[in-house]
Short mmCIF file of C-alpha atoms in Angstrom, two decimals:
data_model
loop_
_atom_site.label_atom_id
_atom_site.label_comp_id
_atom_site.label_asym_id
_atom_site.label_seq_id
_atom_site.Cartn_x
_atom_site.Cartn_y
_atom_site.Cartn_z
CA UNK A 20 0.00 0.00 0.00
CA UNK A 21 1.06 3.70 -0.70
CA UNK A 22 1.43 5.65 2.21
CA UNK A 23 -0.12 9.34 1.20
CA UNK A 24 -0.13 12.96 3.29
CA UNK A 25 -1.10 16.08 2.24
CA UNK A 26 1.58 18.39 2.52
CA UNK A 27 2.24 22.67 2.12
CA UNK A 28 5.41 23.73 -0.01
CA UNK A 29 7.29 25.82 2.23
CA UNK A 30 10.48 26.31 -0.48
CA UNK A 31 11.56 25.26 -3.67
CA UNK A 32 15.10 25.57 -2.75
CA UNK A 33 16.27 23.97 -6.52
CA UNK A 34 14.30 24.55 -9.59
CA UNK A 35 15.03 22.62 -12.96
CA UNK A 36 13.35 21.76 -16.07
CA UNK A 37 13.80 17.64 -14.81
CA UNK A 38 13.60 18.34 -11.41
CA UNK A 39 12.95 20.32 -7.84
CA UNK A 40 13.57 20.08 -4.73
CA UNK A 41 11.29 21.42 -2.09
CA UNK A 42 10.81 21.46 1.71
CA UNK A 43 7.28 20.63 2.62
CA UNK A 44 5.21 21.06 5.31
CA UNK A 45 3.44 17.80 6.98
CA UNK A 46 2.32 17.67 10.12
CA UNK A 47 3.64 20.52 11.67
CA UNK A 48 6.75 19.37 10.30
CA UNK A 49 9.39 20.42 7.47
CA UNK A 50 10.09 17.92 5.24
CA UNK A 51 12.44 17.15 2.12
CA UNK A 52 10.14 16.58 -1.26
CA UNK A 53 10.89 15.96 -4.84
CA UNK A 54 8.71 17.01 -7.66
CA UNK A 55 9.20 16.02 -11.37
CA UNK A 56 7.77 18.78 -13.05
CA UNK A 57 6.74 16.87 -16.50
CA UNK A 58 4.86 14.43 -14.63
CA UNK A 59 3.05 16.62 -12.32
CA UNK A 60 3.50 20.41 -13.10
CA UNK A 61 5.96 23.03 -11.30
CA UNK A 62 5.05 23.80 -7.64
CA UNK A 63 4.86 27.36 -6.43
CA UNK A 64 5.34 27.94 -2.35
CA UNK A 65 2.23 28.17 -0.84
CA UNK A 66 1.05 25.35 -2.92
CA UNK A 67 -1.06 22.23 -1.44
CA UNK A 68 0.31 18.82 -2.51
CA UNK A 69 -0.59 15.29 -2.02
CA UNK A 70 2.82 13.39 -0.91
CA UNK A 71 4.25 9.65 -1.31
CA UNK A 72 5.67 9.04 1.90
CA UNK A 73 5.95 5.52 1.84
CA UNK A 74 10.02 5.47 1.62
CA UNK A 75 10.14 7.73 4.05
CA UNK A 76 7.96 6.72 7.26
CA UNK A 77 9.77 3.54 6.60
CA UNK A 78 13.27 5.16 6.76
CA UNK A 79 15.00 3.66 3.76
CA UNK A 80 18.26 5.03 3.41
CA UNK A 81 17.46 5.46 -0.17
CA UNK A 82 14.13 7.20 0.33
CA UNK A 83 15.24 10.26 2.57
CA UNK A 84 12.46 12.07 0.57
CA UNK A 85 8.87 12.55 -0.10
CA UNK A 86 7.45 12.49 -3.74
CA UNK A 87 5.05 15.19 -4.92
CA UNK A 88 2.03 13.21 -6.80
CA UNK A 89 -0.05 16.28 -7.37
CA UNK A 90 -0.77 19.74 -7.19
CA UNK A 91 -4.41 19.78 -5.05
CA UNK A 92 -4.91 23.85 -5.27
CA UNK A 93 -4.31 24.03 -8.99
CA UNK A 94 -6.46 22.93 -12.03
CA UNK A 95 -4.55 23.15 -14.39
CA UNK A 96 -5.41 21.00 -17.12
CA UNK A 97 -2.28 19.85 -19.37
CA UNK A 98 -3.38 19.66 -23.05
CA UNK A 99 0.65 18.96 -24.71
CA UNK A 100 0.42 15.78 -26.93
CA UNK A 101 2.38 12.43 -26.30
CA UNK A 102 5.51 12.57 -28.50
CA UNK A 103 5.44 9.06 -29.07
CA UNK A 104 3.30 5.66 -28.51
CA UNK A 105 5.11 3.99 -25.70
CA UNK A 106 4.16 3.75 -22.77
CA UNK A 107 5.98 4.05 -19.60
CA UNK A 108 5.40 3.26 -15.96
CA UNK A 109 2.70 1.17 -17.47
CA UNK A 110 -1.03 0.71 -15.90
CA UNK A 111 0.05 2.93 -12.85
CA UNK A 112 -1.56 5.84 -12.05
CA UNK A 113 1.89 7.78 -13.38
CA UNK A 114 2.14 6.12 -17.37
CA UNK A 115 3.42 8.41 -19.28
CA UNK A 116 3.74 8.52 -23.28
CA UNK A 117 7.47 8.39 -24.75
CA UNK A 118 8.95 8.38 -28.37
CA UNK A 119 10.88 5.44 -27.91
CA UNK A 120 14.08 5.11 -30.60
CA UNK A 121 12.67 2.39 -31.91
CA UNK A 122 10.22 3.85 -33.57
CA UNK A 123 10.18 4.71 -37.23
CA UNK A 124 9.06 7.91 -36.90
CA UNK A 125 11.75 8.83 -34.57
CA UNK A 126 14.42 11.40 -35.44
CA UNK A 127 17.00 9.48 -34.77
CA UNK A 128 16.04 5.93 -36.02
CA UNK A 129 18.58 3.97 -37.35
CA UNK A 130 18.26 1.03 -39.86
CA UNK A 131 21.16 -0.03 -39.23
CA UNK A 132 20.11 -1.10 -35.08
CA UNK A 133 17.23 -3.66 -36.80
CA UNK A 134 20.41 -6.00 -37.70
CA UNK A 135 21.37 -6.26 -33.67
CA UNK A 136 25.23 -6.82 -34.05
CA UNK A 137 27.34 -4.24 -32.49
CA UNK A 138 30.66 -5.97 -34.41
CA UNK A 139 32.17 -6.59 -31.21
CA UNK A 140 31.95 -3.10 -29.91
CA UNK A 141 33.13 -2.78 -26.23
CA UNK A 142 30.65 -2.30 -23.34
CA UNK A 143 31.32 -1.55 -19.92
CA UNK A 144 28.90 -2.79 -17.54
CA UNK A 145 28.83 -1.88 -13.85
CA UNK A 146 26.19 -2.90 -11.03
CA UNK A 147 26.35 0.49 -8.54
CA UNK A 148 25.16 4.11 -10.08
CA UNK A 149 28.99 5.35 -8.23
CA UNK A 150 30.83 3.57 -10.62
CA UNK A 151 29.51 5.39 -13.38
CA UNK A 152 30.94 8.87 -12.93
CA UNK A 153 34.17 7.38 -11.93
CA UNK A 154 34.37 5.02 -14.83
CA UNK A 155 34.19 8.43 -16.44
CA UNK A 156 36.35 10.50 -15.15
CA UNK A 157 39.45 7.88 -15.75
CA UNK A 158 38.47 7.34 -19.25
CA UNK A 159 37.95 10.57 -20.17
CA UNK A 160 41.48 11.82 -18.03
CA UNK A 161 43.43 8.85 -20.24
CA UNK A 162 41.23 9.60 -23.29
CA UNK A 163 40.00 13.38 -23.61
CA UNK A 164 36.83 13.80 -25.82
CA UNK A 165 35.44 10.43 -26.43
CA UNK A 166 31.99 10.83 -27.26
CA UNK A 167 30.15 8.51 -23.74
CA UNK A 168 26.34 6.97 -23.85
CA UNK A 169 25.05 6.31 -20.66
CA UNK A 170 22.38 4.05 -21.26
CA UNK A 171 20.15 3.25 -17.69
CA UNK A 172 18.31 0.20 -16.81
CA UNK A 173 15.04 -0.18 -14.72
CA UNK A 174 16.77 -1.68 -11.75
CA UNK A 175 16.55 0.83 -9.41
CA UNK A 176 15.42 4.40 -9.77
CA UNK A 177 13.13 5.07 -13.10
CA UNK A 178 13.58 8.46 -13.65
CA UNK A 179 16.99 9.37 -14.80
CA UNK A 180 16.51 12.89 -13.47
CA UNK A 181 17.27 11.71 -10.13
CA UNK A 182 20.89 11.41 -10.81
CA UNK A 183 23.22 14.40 -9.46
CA UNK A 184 26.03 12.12 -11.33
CA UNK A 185 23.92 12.30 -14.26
CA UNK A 186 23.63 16.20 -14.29
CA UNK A 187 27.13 17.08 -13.28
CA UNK A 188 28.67 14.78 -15.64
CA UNK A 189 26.53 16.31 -18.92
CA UNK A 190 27.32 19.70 -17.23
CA UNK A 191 31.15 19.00 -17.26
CA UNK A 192 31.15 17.85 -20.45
CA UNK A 193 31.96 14.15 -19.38
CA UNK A 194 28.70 12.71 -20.48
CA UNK A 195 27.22 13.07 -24.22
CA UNK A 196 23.96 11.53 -24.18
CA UNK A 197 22.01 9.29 -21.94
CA UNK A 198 19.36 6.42 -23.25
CA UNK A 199 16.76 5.14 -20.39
CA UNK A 200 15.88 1.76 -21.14
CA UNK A 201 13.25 -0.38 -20.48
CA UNK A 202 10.32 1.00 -17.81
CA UNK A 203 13.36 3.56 -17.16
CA UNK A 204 12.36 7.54 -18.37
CA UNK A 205 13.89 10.75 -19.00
CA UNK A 206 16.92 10.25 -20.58
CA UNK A 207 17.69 12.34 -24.34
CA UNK A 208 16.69 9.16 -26.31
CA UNK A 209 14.05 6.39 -24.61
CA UNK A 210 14.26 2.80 -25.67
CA UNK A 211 12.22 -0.08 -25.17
CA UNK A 212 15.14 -2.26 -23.97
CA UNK A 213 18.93 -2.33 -23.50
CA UNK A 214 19.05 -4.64 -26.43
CA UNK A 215 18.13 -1.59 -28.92
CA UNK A 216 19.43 1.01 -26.12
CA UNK A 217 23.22 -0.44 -27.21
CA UNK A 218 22.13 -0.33 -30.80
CA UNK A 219 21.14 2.90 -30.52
CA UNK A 220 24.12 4.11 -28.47
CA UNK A 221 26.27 2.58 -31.42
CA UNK A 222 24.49 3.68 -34.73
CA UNK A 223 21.91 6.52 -33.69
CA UNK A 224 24.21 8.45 -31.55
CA UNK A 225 28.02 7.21 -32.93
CA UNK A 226 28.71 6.87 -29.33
CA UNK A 227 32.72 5.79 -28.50
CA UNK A 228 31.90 5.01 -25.24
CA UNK A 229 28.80 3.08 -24.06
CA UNK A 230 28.23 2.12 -20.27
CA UNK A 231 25.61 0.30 -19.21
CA UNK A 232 23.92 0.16 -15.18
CA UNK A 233 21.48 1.16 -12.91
CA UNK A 234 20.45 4.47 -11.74
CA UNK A 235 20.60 5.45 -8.15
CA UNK A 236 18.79 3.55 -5.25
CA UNK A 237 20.35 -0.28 -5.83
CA UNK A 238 18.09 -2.54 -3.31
CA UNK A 239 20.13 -5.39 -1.76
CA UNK A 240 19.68 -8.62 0.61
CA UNK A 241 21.19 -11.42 2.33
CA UNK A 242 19.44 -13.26 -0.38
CA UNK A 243 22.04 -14.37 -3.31
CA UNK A 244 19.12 -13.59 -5.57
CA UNK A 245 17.57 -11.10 -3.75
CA UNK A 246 19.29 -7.87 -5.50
CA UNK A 247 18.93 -5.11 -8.29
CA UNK A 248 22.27 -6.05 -9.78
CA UNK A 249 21.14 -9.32 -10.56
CA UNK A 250 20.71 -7.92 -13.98
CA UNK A 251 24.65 -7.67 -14.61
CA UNK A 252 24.58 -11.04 -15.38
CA UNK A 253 21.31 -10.64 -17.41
CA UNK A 254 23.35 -7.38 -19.24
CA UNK A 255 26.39 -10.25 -20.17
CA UNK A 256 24.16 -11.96 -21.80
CA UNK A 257 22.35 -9.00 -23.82
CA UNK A 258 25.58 -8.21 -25.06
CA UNK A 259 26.63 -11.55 -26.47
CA UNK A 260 23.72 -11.69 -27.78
CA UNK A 261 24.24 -8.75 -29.90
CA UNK A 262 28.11 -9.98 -30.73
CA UNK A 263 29.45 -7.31 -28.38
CA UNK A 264 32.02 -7.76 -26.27
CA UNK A 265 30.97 -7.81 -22.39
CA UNK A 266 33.42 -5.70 -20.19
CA UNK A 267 32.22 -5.87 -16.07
CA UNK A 268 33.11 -3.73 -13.67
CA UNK A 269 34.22 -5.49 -10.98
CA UNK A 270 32.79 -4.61 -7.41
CA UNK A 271 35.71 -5.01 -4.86
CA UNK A 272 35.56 -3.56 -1.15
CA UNK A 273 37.74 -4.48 1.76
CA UNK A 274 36.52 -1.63 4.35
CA UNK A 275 32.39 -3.10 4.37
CA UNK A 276 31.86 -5.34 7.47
CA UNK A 277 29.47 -7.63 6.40
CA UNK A 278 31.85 -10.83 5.04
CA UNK A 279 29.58 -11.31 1.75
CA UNK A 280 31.04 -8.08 0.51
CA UNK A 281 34.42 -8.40 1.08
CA UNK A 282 36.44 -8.99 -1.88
CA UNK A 283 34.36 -9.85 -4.83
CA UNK A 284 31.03 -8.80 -3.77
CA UNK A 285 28.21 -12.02 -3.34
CA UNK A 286 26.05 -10.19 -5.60
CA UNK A 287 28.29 -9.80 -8.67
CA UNK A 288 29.87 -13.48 -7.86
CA UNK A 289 26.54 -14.70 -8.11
CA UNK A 290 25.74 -12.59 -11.22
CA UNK A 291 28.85 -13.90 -12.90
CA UNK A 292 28.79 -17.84 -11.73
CA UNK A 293 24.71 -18.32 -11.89
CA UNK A 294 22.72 -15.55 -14.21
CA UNK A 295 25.66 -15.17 -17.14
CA UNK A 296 25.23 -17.79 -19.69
CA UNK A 297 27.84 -15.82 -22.01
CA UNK A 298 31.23 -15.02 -21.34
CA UNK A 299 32.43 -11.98 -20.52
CA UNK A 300 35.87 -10.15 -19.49
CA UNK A 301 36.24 -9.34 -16.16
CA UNK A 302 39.67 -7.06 -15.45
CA UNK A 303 40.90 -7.58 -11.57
CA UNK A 304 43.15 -5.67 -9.92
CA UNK A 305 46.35 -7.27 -9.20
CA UNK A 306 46.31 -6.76 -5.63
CA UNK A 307 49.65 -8.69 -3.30
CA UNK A 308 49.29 -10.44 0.31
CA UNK A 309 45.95 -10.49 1.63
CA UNK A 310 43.65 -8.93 -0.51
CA UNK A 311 45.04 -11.16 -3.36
CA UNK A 312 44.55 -14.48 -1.96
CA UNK A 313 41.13 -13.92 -0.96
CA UNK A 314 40.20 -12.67 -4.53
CA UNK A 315 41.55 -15.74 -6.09
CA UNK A 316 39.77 -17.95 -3.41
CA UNK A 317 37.05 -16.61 -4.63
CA UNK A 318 37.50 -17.16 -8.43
CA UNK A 319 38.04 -20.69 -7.64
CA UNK A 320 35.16 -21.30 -5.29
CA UNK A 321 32.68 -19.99 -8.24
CA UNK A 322 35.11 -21.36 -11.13
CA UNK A 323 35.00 -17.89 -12.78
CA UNK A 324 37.76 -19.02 -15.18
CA UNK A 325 35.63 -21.34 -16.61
CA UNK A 326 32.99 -19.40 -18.12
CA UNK A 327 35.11 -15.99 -18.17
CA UNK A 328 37.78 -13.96 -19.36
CA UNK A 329 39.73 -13.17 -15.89
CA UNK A 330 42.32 -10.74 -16.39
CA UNK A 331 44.73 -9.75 -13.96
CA UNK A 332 45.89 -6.05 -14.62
CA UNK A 333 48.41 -4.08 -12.48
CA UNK A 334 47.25 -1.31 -10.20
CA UNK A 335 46.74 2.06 -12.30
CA UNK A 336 48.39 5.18 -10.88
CA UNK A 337 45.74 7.87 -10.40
CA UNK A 338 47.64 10.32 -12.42
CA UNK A 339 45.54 13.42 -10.99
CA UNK A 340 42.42 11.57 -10.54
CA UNK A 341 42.27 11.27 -7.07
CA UNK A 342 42.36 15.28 -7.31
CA UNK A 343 39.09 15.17 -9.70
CA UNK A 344 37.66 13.20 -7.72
CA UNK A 345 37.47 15.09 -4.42
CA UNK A 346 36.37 17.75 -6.47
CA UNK A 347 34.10 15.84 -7.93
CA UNK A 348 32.58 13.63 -4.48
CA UNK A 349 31.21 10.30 -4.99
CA UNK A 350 30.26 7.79 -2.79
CA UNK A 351 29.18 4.00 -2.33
CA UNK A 352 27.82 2.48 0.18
CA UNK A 353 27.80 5.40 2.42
CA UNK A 354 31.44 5.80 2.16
CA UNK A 355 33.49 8.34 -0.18
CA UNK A 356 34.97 6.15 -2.69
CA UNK A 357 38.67 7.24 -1.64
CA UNK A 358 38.08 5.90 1.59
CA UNK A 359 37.82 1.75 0.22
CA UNK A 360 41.17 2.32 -2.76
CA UNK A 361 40.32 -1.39 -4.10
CA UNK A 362 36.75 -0.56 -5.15
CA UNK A 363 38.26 2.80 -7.17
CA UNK A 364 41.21 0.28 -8.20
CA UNK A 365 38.51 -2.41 -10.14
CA UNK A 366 37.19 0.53 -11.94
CA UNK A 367 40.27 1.79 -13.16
CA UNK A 368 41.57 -1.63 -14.43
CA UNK A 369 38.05 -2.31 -16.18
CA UNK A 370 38.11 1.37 -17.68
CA UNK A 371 41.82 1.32 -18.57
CA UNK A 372 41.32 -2.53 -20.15
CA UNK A 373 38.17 -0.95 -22.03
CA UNK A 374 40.72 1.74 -23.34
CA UNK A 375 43.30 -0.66 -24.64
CA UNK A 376 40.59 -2.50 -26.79
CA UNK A 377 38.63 0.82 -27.83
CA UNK A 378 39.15 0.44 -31.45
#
């Protein structure tokens, strides 16, 4: 069940065309809110809303604010025509009509996607929204001015305008053009699924770079199924399928407490040993002592090498990136990603391998 309150908008303390930000008035309270302006209309202050608080009230780290799902003082009766014939969000009260890329009568349509082979065009896949701008900001320090597609699944958050990564990254000049794929909205092109969101990537927008992963808000358990990045493995095999080549990010953390994610996290292990049917590379970090023993433990236990490409790359030197990247904060798993140096080092080694094939 949704969990609804009526709320007064206090302050709109950030205004965008994707987004806003508001403090809201509940219960003699102040609240945080979020509004999505093409799904509901711009708020004013003063205005009376009608709030999902469900995240909230049930204090999920990822839900530390309440969602605007109307405007009650206002009438305003929105007359603009769908773009497109897709639906998204579908047969809840928010579906919304897209132009999906996939249609004909789409600007940027593309013959050339209805033959679904990428020629063995690179694709970097990662299973945490943190990896992204880093991924980023190493390729583009090693490799200035590569044209990057960030194309977003429906794991996690749907709307793409959620992502502060997302809007720095564009803003910067890091980012080119973002797909959202699937039940996924808001990004410059839409797609139907990450099967034509890589085509798409490749022959609509020319991309040089295409990543592929979730927005923010991953949802994990104890359960080895029981996680949004289950679709990693699902991603492998999307790529083979379209005779890409399948680069992973790997997830590797030493500093969280809980034993399933230390080293090779459980949830990518169990993406790569159980969901994958296709091969794909998977750059580690060539770590010594400790750290090292425990990753090939692991490699063994799941018999990676068997159904993989395991590569074991020397540590990158951050060349200045360290520098960009307390400029430019990012964190995971509640920690700023400096703080855990073998989660930054299995980006750098999948993003520097990803270079060195880049044709």
């Amino acid at each position: 069940m949704l969990q609804r309150e009526t709320g007064k908008v206090i302050e709109v303390w950030r205004r965008s065309q994707e987004i806003e930000l508001i403090r809201v008035e509940t219960d003699e309270r102040i609240e945080e809110g979020i509004n999505y302006p093409s799904i509901t209309g711009a708020v004013r202050e003063g205005d009376e809303v009608l709030l999902n608080t469900t995240a909230v009230r049930l204090t999920l780290g990822s839900g530390g604010f309440h969602i605007v799902m109307a405007i009650l003082n206002r009438n305003e009766k929105e007359r603009n025509a769908p773009s497109g014939h897709i639906m998204k969000g579908r047969y809840t009260p928010f579906q919304l009509a897209v132009q999906c890329v996939e249609e004909e009568e789409h600007p940027l349509y593309s013959p050339e996607t209805r033959g679904g082979d990428l020629q063995g065009f690179p694709i970097l896949l990662f299973s945490l929204h943190s990896m992204l701008p880093a991924s980023l900001l190493f390729i583009q320090k090693k490799k200035p001015n590569l044209k990057a597609v960030y194309i977003m699944t429906d794991g996690t958050a749907l709307p793409i305008w959620l992502s502060n990564h997302v809007r720095s990254l564009k803003e910067e000049g890091l980012l080119y053009k973002t797909i959202t794929a699937g039940q996924a909205f808001g990004g410059d092109l839409e797609s139907v699924n990450v099967y034509s969101a890589m085509l798409a990537a490749r022959y609509s927008l020319g991309a040089d770079v295409i990543l592929v992963g979730p927005g923010p808000g991953s949802v994990g358990t104890a359960h080895p199924f029981g996680y949004s990045a289950v679709e990693t493995g699902e991603l492998i095999n999307a790529v083979a399928a379209l005779n890409g080549t399948g680069i992973v990010v790997p997830r590797i953390q030493f500093q969280d407490p809980r034993p399933r994610h230390r080293g090779l996290s459980h949830h990518l292990l169990t993406s790569l040993s159980r969901i994958a049917l296709a091969p794909a590379y998977l750059p580690i970090p060539l770590f010594a002592g400790e750290e090292k023993e425990w990753i090939k433990e692991q490699i063994e236990h799941y018999r990676l090498g068997e159904k993989h490409h395991l590569l074991w790359r020397p540590l990158e030197k951050w060349d200045g990136l360290v520098s960009m990247i307390e400029e430019y904060p990012i964190e995971t798993m509640g920690r700023g990603i400096l703080e855990d140096p073998p989660f930054l080092q299995g980006i750098a080694v999948a993003s520097s391998f990803f270079l060195s094939i880049l044709k």
